[in-house]
Tab-separated table of N, CA, C and O in Angstrom:
chain	number	residue	atom	x	y	z
O	2	UNK	N	-27.065	53.957	56.780
O	2	UNK	CA	-25.767	53.906	56.108
O	2	UNK	C	-25.971	53.488	54.657
O	2	UNK	O	-26.937	52.847	54.306
O	3	UNK	N	-25.044	53.841	53.820
O	3	UNK	CA	-25.143	53.563	52.394
O	3	UNK	C	-25.031	52.064	52.124
O	3	UNK	O	-24.394	51.329	52.863
O	4	UNK	N	-25.650	51.642	51.032
O	4	UNK	CA	-25.597	50.232	50.666
O	4	UNK	C	-24.176	49.839	50.275
O	4	UNK	O	-23.337	50.681	49.975
O	5	UNK	N	-23.921	48.538	50.261
O	5	UNK	CA	-22.584	48.045	49.931
O	5	UNK	C	-22.153	48.440	48.535
O	5	UNK	O	-20.984	48.756	48.315
O	6	UNK	N	-23.075	48.426	47.552
O	6	UNK	CA	-22.697	48.782	46.185
O	6	UNK	C	-22.337	50.259	46.085
O	6	UNK	O	-21.421	50.629	45.348
O	7	UNK	N	-23.036	51.116	46.818
O	7	UNK	CA	-22.707	52.543	46.825
O	7	UNK	C	-21.358	52.754	47.495
O	7	UNK	O	-20.519	53.516	47.017
O	8	UNK	N	-21.115	52.050	48.596
O	8	UNK	CA	-19.829	52.135	49.294
O	8	UNK	C	-18.691	51.665	48.380
O	8	UNK	O	-17.634	52.286	48.327
O	9	UNK	N	-18.918	50.569	47.658
O	9	UNK	CA	-17.896	50.045	46.751
O	9	UNK	C	-17.615	51.029	45.623
O	9	UNK	O	-16.458	51.229	45.238
O	10	UNK	N	-18.659	51.650	45.094
O	10	UNK	CA	-18.487	52.654	44.048
O	10	UNK	C	-17.675	53.831	44.578
O	10	UNK	O	-16.756	54.319	43.925
O	11	UNK	N	-18.007	54.289	45.773
O	11	UNK	CA	-17.273	55.381	46.405
O	11	UNK	C	-15.793	55.021	46.537
O	11	UNK	O	-14.917	55.802	46.146
O	12	UNK	N	-15.505	53.842	47.045
O	12	UNK	CA	-14.120	53.398	47.227
O	12	UNK	C	-13.370	53.344	45.898
O	12	UNK	O	-12.200	53.719	45.816
O	13	UNK	N	-14.040	52.881	44.854
O	13	UNK	CA	-13.416	52.791	43.526
O	13	UNK	C	-13.135	54.185	42.963
O	13	UNK	O	-12.064	54.445	42.416
O	14	UNK	N	-14.077	55.113	43.125
O	14	UNK	CA	-13.914	56.466	42.590
O	14	UNK	C	-12.773	57.225	43.259
O	14	UNK	O	-12.057	57.986	42.618
O	15	UNK	N	-12.597	57.010	44.552
O	15	UNK	CA	-11.530	57.692	45.294
O	15	UNK	C	-10.156	57.323	44.732
O	15	UNK	O	-9.216	58.110	44.821
O	16	UNK	N	-10.040	56.156	44.115
O	16	UNK	CA	-8.765	55.683	43.578
O	16	UNK	C	-8.458	56.212	42.180
O	16	UNK	O	-7.359	55.985	41.663
O	17	UNK	N	-9.383	56.917	41.544
O	17	UNK	CA	-9.163	57.427	40.192
O	17	UNK	C	-8.055	58.471	40.171
O	17	UNK	O	-7.834	59.173	41.154
O	18	UNK	N	-7.351	58.605	39.027
O	18	UNK	CA	-6.256	59.577	38.931
O	18	UNK	C	-6.748	61.004	39.200
O	18	UNK	O	-7.778	61.423	38.675
O	19	UNK	N	-6.010	61.718	40.029
O	19	UNK	CA	-6.290	63.125	40.254
O	19	UNK	C	-7.380	63.443	41.253
O	19	UNK	O	-7.663	64.609	41.507
O	20	UNK	N	-7.988	62.433	41.833
O	20	UNK	CA	-9.060	62.693	42.794
O	20	UNK	C	-8.463	63.326	44.043
O	20	UNK	O	-7.565	62.785	44.662
O	21	UNK	N	-8.973	64.503	44.374
O	21	UNK	CA	-8.510	65.202	45.569
O	21	UNK	C	-9.543	65.154	46.677
O	21	UNK	O	-9.223	65.460	47.827
O	22	UNK	N	-10.769	64.772	46.332
O	22	UNK	CA	-11.802	64.678	47.350
O	22	UNK	C	-13.017	63.943	46.848
O	22	UNK	O	-13.305	63.938	45.649
O	23	UNK	N	-13.720	63.317	47.779
O	23	UNK	CA	-14.951	62.608	47.455
O	23	UNK	C	-15.880	62.703	48.660
O	23	UNK	O	-15.432	62.653	49.804
O	24	UNK	N	-17.167	62.845	48.346
O	24	UNK	CA	-18.174	62.961	49.405
O	24	UNK	C	-19.370	62.111	49.009
O	24	UNK	O	-19.868	62.226	47.887
O	25	UNK	N	-19.832	61.283	49.915
O	25	UNK	CA	-21.044	60.498	49.731
O	25	UNK	C	-22.120	61.123	50.608
O	25	UNK	O	-21.935	61.276	51.814
O	26	UNK	N	-23.229	61.503	49.980
O	26	UNK	CA	-24.306	62.196	50.677
O	26	UNK	C	-25.567	61.350	50.607
O	26	UNK	O	-25.914	60.835	49.539
O	27	UNK	N	-26.264	61.222	51.731
O	27	UNK	CA	-27.507	60.444	51.727
O	27	UNK	C	-28.662	61.287	51.178
O	27	UNK	O	-28.480	62.462	50.846
O	28	UNK	N	-29.831	60.692	51.074
O	28	UNK	CA	-30.994	61.361	50.494
O	28	UNK	C	-31.471	62.577	51.261
O	28	UNK	O	-32.184	63.426	50.725
O	29	UNK	N	-31.062	62.697	52.514
O	29	UNK	CA	-31.427	63.856	53.332
O	29	UNK	C	-30.414	64.988	53.224
O	29	UNK	O	-30.534	66.001	53.913
O	30	UNK	N	-29.384	64.804	52.387
O	30	UNK	CA	-28.368	65.834	52.215
O	30	UNK	C	-27.271	65.806	53.257
O	30	UNK	O	-26.496	66.746	53.382
O	31	UNK	N	-27.182	64.717	53.998
O	31	UNK	CA	-26.185	64.588	55.065
O	31	UNK	C	-24.993	63.780	54.548
O	31	UNK	O	-25.169	62.657	54.073
O	32	UNK	N	-23.780	64.339	54.638
O	32	UNK	CA	-22.601	63.570	54.241
O	32	UNK	C	-22.427	62.362	55.167
O	32	UNK	O	-22.451	62.500	56.385
O	33	UNK	N	-22.295	61.179	54.566
O	33	UNK	CA	-22.122	59.963	55.355
O	33	UNK	C	-20.716	59.383	55.220
O	33	UNK	O	-20.324	58.529	56.015
O	34	UNK	N	-19.980	59.866	54.223
O	34	UNK	CA	-18.610	59.395	54.031
O	34	UNK	C	-17.853	60.435	53.224
O	34	UNK	O	-18.388	61.002	52.274
O	35	UNK	N	-16.604	60.685	53.594
O	35	UNK	CA	-15.789	61.668	52.886
O	35	UNK	C	-14.322	61.431	53.180
O	35	UNK	O	-13.983	60.768	54.159
O	36	UNK	N	-13.486	61.975	52.330
O	36	UNK	CA	-12.058	61.970	52.617
O	36	UNK	C	-11.539	63.404	52.718
O	36	UNK	O	-10.350	63.648	52.631
O	37	UNK	N	-12.448	64.345	52.902
O	37	UNK	CA	-12.127	65.759	53.043
O	37	UNK	C	-12.360	66.223	54.476
O	37	UNK	O	-13.118	65.589	55.215
O	38	UNK	N	-11.775	67.346	54.859
O	38	UNK	CA	-12.071	67.904	56.179
O	38	UNK	C	-13.562	68.224	56.311
O	38	UNK	O	-14.239	68.519	55.316
O	39	UNK	N	-14.059	68.189	57.532
O	39	UNK	CA	-15.496	68.389	57.786
O	39	UNK	C	-16.011	69.722	57.258
O	39	UNK	O	-17.104	69.777	56.682
O	40	UNK	N	-15.235	70.801	57.410
O	40	UNK	CA	-15.719	72.108	56.953
O	40	UNK	C	-15.829	72.175	55.429
O	40	UNK	O	-16.791	72.715	54.888
O	41	UNK	N	-14.881	71.584	54.724
O	41	UNK	CA	-14.921	71.550	53.255
O	41	UNK	C	-16.067	70.655	52.790
O	41	UNK	O	-16.802	70.995	51.863
O	42	UNK	N	-16.225	69.522	53.430
O	42	UNK	CA	-17.326	68.609	53.110
O	42	UNK	C	-18.665	69.317	53.243
O	42	UNK	O	-19.526	69.216	52.367
O	43	UNK	N	-18.857	70.049	54.315
O	43	UNK	CA	-20.120	70.754	54.560
O	43	UNK	C	-20.385	71.806	53.480
O	43	UNK	O	-21.507	71.954	53.013
O	44	UNK	N	-19.342	72.523	53.057
O	44	UNK	CA	-19.509	73.535	52.003
O	44	UNK	C	-19.980	72.876	50.711
O	44	UNK	O	-20.949	73.323	50.094
O	45	UNK	N	-19.301	71.810	50.294
O	45	UNK	CA	-19.700	71.127	49.068
O	45	UNK	C	-21.120	70.571	49.180
O	45	UNK	O	-21.932	70.724	48.272
O	46	UNK	N	-21.417	69.911	50.277
O	46	UNK	CA	-22.742	69.306	50.453
O	46	UNK	C	-23.833	70.373	50.455
O	46	UNK	O	-24.868	70.219	49.794
O	47	UNK	N	-23.606	71.460	51.169
O	47	UNK	CA	-24.620	72.524	51.257
O	47	UNK	C	-24.814	73.263	49.942
O	47	UNK	O	-25.936	73.617	49.579
O	48	UNK	N	-23.726	73.502	49.214
O	48	UNK	CA	-23.824	74.257	47.965
O	48	UNK	C	-24.304	73.402	46.786
O	48	UNK	O	-24.938	73.900	45.873
O	49	UNK	N	-23.991	72.124	46.825
O	49	UNK	CA	-24.349	71.264	45.698
O	49	UNK	C	-25.831	70.903	45.692
O	49	UNK	O	-26.429	70.761	44.634
O	50	UNK	N	-26.425	70.774	46.843
O	50	UNK	CA	-27.827	70.356	46.926
O	50	UNK	C	-28.766	71.273	46.131
O	50	UNK	O	-29.541	70.789	45.306
O	51	UNK	N	-28.719	72.620	46.307
O	51	UNK	CA	-29.610	73.475	45.522
O	51	UNK	C	-29.321	73.408	44.016
O	51	UNK	O	-30.237	73.483	43.198
O	52	UNK	N	-28.046	73.235	43.670
O	52	UNK	CA	-27.692	73.128	42.259
O	52	UNK	C	-28.298	71.866	41.638
O	52	UNK	O	-28.849	71.905	40.537
O	53	UNK	N	-28.212	70.768	42.340
O	53	UNK	CA	-28.783	69.508	41.853
O	53	UNK	C	-30.304	69.612	41.752
O	53	UNK	O	-30.899	69.160	40.769
O	54	UNK	N	-30.936	70.229	42.740
O	54	UNK	CA	-32.395	70.408	42.696
O	54	UNK	C	-32.793	71.244	41.485
O	54	UNK	O	-33.734	70.904	40.756
O	55	UNK	N	-32.063	72.331	41.233
O	55	UNK	CA	-32.346	73.184	40.076
O	55	UNK	C	-32.121	72.431	38.767
O	55	UNK	O	-32.937	72.506	37.842
O	56	UNK	N	-31.024	71.684	38.682
O	56	UNK	CA	-30.733	70.917	37.464
O	56	UNK	C	-31.796	69.844	37.226
O	56	UNK	O	-32.219	69.621	36.089
O	57	UNK	N	-32.245	69.174	38.298
O	57	UNK	CA	-33.313	68.172	38.155
O	57	UNK	C	-34.580	68.810	37.605
O	57	UNK	O	-35.244	68.258	36.731
O	58	UNK	N	-34.917	69.971	38.133
O	58	UNK	CA	-36.108	70.679	37.687
O	58	UNK	C	-35.991	71.070	36.213
O	58	UNK	O	-36.936	70.930	35.444
O	59	UNK	N	-34.815	71.544	35.817
O	59	UNK	CA	-34.596	71.916	34.424
O	59	UNK	C	-34.733	70.719	33.500
O	59	UNK	O	-35.392	70.786	32.460
O	60	UNK	N	-34.137	69.596	33.867
O	60	UNK	CA	-34.231	68.384	33.045
O	60	UNK	C	-35.690	67.957	32.922
O	60	UNK	O	-36.166	67.620	31.835
O	61	UNK	N	-36.416	67.985	34.025
O	61	UNK	CA	-37.831	67.609	34.006
O	61	UNK	C	-38.644	68.548	33.110
O	61	UNK	O	-39.494	68.099	32.342
O	62	UNK	N	-38.372	69.854	33.185
O	62	UNK	CA	-39.087	70.832	32.358
O	62	UNK	C	-38.782	70.661	30.880
O	62	UNK	O	-39.655	70.832	30.032
O	63	UNK	N	-37.541	70.323	30.556
O	63	UNK	CA	-37.143	70.174	29.161
O	63	UNK	C	-37.574	68.846	28.562
O	63	UNK	O	-37.909	68.767	27.381
O	64	UNK	N	-37.538	67.804	29.368
O	64	UNK	CA	-37.860	66.464	28.867
O	64	UNK	C	-38.628	65.714	29.943
O	64	UNK	O	-38.042	64.989	30.747
O	65	UNK	N	-39.924	65.906	29.963
O	65	UNK	CA	-40.768	65.278	30.970
O	65	UNK	C	-40.549	63.762	30.980
O	65	UNK	O	-40.547	63.121	29.942
O	66	UNK	N	-40.324	63.222	32.148
O	66	UNK	CA	-40.093	61.783	32.280
O	66	UNK	C	-38.623	61.415	32.340
O	66	UNK	O	-38.276	60.295	32.706
O	67	UNK	N	-37.737	62.349	31.959
O	67	UNK	CA	-36.306	62.073	32.033
O	67	UNK	C	-35.809	62.404	33.438
O	67	UNK	O	-36.490	63.072	34.201
O	68	UNK	N	-34.623	61.917	33.792
O	68	UNK	CA	-34.062	62.145	35.118
O	68	UNK	C	-32.625	62.622	35.025
O	68	UNK	O	-31.874	62.183	34.162
O	69	UNK	N	-32.256	63.503	35.926
O	69	UNK	CA	-30.874	63.934	36.055
O	69	UNK	C	-30.082	62.816	36.723
O	69	UNK	O	-30.511	62.261	37.727
O	70	UNK	N	-28.940	62.475	36.144
O	70	UNK	CA	-28.100	61.452	36.741
O	70	UNK	C	-26.699	61.957	37.041
O	70	UNK	O	-26.005	61.386	37.879
O	71	UNK	N	-26.293	63.038	36.366
O	71	UNK	CA	-24.900	63.440	36.445
O	71	UNK	C	-24.764	64.923	36.155
O	71	UNK	O	-25.388	65.432	35.218
O	72	UNK	N	-23.961	65.627	36.944
O	72	UNK	CA	-23.637	67.033	36.721
O	72	UNK	C	-22.121	67.146	36.746
O	72	UNK	O	-21.461	66.559	37.607
O	73	UNK	N	-21.589	67.904	35.800
O	73	UNK	CA	-20.139	68.080	35.726
O	73	UNK	C	-19.823	69.568	35.660
O	73	UNK	O	-20.347	70.278	34.806
O	74	UNK	N	-18.981	70.039	36.583
O	74	UNK	CA	-18.558	71.439	36.636
O	74	UNK	C	-17.048	71.487	36.501
O	74	UNK	O	-16.337	70.774	37.202
O	75	UNK	N	-16.571	72.335	35.609
O	75	UNK	CA	-15.122	72.429	35.418
O	75	UNK	C	-14.679	73.881	35.578
O	75	UNK	O	-15.251	74.776	34.970
O	76	UNK	N	-13.665	74.073	36.396
O	76	UNK	CA	-13.035	75.373	36.543
O	76	UNK	C	-11.616	75.266	35.987
O	76	UNK	O	-11.236	74.211	35.466
O	77	UNK	N	-10.848	76.310	36.108
O	77	UNK	CA	-9.467	76.250	35.608
O	77	UNK	C	-8.626	75.230	36.372
O	77	UNK	O	-7.722	74.632	35.808
O	78	UNK	N	-8.949	75.030	37.639
O	78	UNK	CA	-8.109	74.167	38.477
O	78	UNK	C	-8.668	72.774	38.736
O	78	UNK	O	-7.917	71.834	38.934
O	79	UNK	N	-9.977	72.670	38.793
O	79	UNK	CA	-10.539	71.366	39.165
O	79	UNK	C	-11.835	71.084	38.416
O	79	UNK	O	-12.441	71.962	37.833
O	80	UNK	N	-12.186	69.825	38.485
O	80	UNK	CA	-13.446	69.370	37.913
O	80	UNK	C	-14.227	68.704	39.036
O	80	UNK	O	-13.690	67.873	39.760
O	81	UNK	N	-15.486	69.106	39.165
O	81	UNK	CA	-16.352	68.526	40.179
O	81	UNK	C	-17.442	67.756	39.465
O	81	UNK	O	-18.149	68.303	38.625
O	82	UNK	N	-17.543	66.487	39.777
O	82	UNK	CA	-18.559	65.639	39.166
O	82	UNK	C	-19.522	65.182	40.251
O	82	UNK	O	-19.091	64.777	41.329
O	83	UNK	N	-20.792	65.264	39.930
O	83	UNK	CA	-21.834	64.914	40.888
O	83	UNK	C	-22.715	63.846	40.251
O	83	UNK	O	-23.359	64.090	39.237
O	84	UNK	N	-22.715	62.667	40.839
O	84	UNK	CA	-23.584	61.575	40.389
O	84	UNK	C	-24.758	61.522	41.353
O	84	UNK	O	-24.573	61.362	42.561
O	85	UNK	N	-25.948	61.710	40.801
O	85	UNK	CA	-27.130	61.749	41.646
O	85	UNK	C	-27.942	60.476	41.484
O	85	UNK	O	-28.020	59.904	40.406
O	86	UNK	N	-28.522	60.049	42.568
O	86	UNK	CA	-29.414	58.902	42.567
O	86	UNK	C	-30.609	59.228	43.429
O	86	UNK	O	-30.766	60.354	43.902
O	87	UNK	N	-31.466	58.263	43.627
O	87	UNK	CA	-32.647	58.494	44.446
O	87	UNK	C	-32.304	58.596	45.929
O	87	UNK	O	-32.909	59.352	46.660
O	88	UNK	N	-31.327	57.811	46.346
O	88	UNK	CA	-31.013	57.760	47.770
O	88	UNK	C	-29.660	58.355	48.130
O	88	UNK	O	-29.426	58.681	49.289
O	89	UNK	N	-28.768	58.503	47.150
O	89	UNK	CA	-27.416	58.975	47.439
O	89	UNK	C	-26.928	59.912	46.348
O	89	UNK	O	-27.370	59.828	45.203
O	90	UNK	N	-25.988	60.755	46.715
O	90	UNK	CA	-25.272	61.609	45.773
O	90	UNK	C	-23.789	61.454	46.074
O	90	UNK	O	-23.384	61.436	47.240
O	91	UNK	N	-22.998	61.336	45.023
O	91	UNK	CA	-21.556	61.274	45.187
O	91	UNK	C	-20.955	62.495	44.501
O	91	UNK	O	-21.226	62.756	43.332
O	92	UNK	N	-20.147	63.239	45.244
O	92	UNK	CA	-19.428	64.386	44.710
O	92	UNK	C	-17.964	64.000	44.621
O	92	UNK	O	-17.374	63.538	45.605
O	93	UNK	N	-17.382	64.186	43.442
O	93	UNK	CA	-15.989	63.827	43.212
O	93	UNK	C	-15.245	65.059	42.721
O	93	UNK	O	-15.683	65.708	41.770
O	94	UNK	N	-14.146	65.412	43.368
O	94	UNK	CA	-13.351	66.569	42.996
O	94	UNK	C	-12.020	66.064	42.472
O	94	UNK	O	-11.325	65.291	43.148
O	95	UNK	N	-11.671	66.501	41.234
O	95	UNK	CA	-10.426	66.051	40.622
O	95	UNK	C	-9.584	67.242	40.188
O	95	UNK	O	-10.110	68.267	39.749
O	96	UNK	N	-8.279	67.072	40.272
O	96	UNK	CA	-7.325	68.059	39.794
O	96	UNK	C	-7.287	67.989	38.270
O	96	UNK	O	-7.057	66.914	37.704
O	97	UNK	N	-7.504	69.120	37.594
O	97	UNK	CA	-7.553	69.135	36.133
O	97	UNK	C	-6.272	68.662	35.461
O	97	UNK	O	-6.317	67.960	34.460
O	98	UNK	N	-5.137	69.061	36.000
O	98	UNK	CA	-3.871	68.674	35.358
O	98	UNK	C	-3.704	67.165	35.331
O	98	UNK	O	-3.368	66.580	34.302
O	99	UNK	N	-3.947	66.527	36.451
O	99	UNK	CA	-3.812	65.073	36.541
O	99	UNK	C	-4.885	64.390	35.693
O	99	UNK	O	-4.614	63.429	34.977
O	100	UNK	N	-6.098	64.909	35.750
O	100	UNK	CA	-7.205	64.350	34.989
O	100	UNK	C	-6.935	64.423	33.495
O	100	UNK	O	-7.110	63.446	32.765
O	101	UNK	N	-6.492	65.591	33.017
O	101	UNK	CA	-6.212	65.760	31.591
O	101	UNK	C	-5.075	64.851	31.129
O	101	UNK	O	-5.142	64.256	30.052
O	102	UNK	N	-4.034	64.731	31.942
O	102	UNK	CA	-2.908	63.858	31.600
O	102	UNK	C	-3.364	62.402	31.532
O	102	UNK	O	-2.993	61.662	30.624
O	103	UNK	N	-4.196	61.995	32.463
O	103	UNK	CA	-4.718	60.634	32.471
O	103	UNK	C	-5.554	60.366	31.217
O	103	UNK	O	-5.449	59.296	30.611
O	104	UNK	N	-6.355	61.335	30.830
O	104	UNK	CA	-7.177	61.181	29.616
O	104	UNK	C	-6.308	61.094	28.372
O	104	UNK	O	-6.568	60.285	27.481
O	105	UNK	N	-5.275	61.940	28.297
O	105	UNK	CA	-4.366	61.889	27.139
O	105	UNK	C	-3.682	60.531	27.053
O	105	UNK	O	-3.575	59.937	25.986
O	106	UNK	N	-3.201	60.029	28.176
O	106	UNK	CA	-2.541	58.726	28.186
O	106	UNK	C	-3.491	57.604	27.804
O	106	UNK	O	-3.113	56.667	27.108
O	107	UNK	N	-4.723	57.693	28.231
O	107	UNK	CA	-5.723	56.675	27.901
O	107	UNK	C	-6.009	56.651	26.404
O	107	UNK	O	-6.079	55.594	25.787
O	108	UNK	N	-6.155	57.825	25.807
O	108	UNK	CA	-6.414	57.915	24.361
O	108	UNK	C	-5.211	57.394	23.589
O	108	UNK	O	-5.364	56.617	22.637
O	109	UNK	N	-4.008	57.795	24.000
O	109	UNK	CA	-2.798	57.326	23.315
O	109	UNK	C	-2.665	55.819	23.418
O	109	UNK	O	-2.287	55.139	22.456
O	110	UNK	N	-2.988	55.263	24.564
O	110	UNK	CA	-2.903	53.825	24.773
O	110	UNK	C	-3.890	53.079	23.870
O	110	UNK	O	-3.545	52.067	23.268
O	111	UNK	N	-5.104	53.597	23.765
O	111	UNK	CA	-6.099	52.948	22.897
O	111	UNK	C	-5.684	53.026	21.439
O	111	UNK	O	-5.878	52.068	20.694
O	112	UNK	N	-5.109	54.152	21.021
O	112	UNK	CA	-4.674	54.297	19.639
O	112	UNK	C	-3.547	53.327	19.315
O	112	UNK	O	-3.535	52.704	18.259
O	113	UNK	N	-2.589	53.206	20.218
O	113	UNK	CA	-1.450	52.317	19.933
O	113	UNK	C	-1.877	50.846	19.953
O	113	UNK	O	-1.341	50.041	19.196
O	114	UNK	N	-2.833	50.482	20.783
O	114	UNK	CA	-3.268	49.093	20.798
O	114	UNK	C	-4.174	48.774	19.617
O	114	UNK	O	-4.311	47.621	19.242
O	115	UNK	N	-4.758	49.796	18.988
O	115	UNK	CA	-5.601	49.571	17.810
O	115	UNK	C	-4.753	49.354	16.561
O	115	UNK	O	-5.217	48.813	15.581
O	116	UNK	N	-3.493	49.788	16.627
O	116	UNK	CA	-2.593	49.653	15.468
O	116	UNK	C	-2.007	48.317	15.417
O	116	UNK	O	-1.904	47.351	15.338
């Protein structure tokens, strides 16, 4: 099972604005925690693994000694963020409309508090 800090991170990420799904995957590529249906979880886990392996290889080829830590994919409807580690991967799916609105509000809030 995932460590307490990974579990806590997962729990915190699920609460972010616009999150529609989250998957915690162990080092063997097996989903250990999710808030999505099993069939959707399996699709994300199965499809993301080769992409992460390819991205890791590319990072290594471009900058020997560097490591892939994060992959971000954005479509018209959603944004999928993948945080990779040695033992776990977290996949987070967010609705673009909610995510963009949250970002706009955050920027506006920082600007008004700076004044």
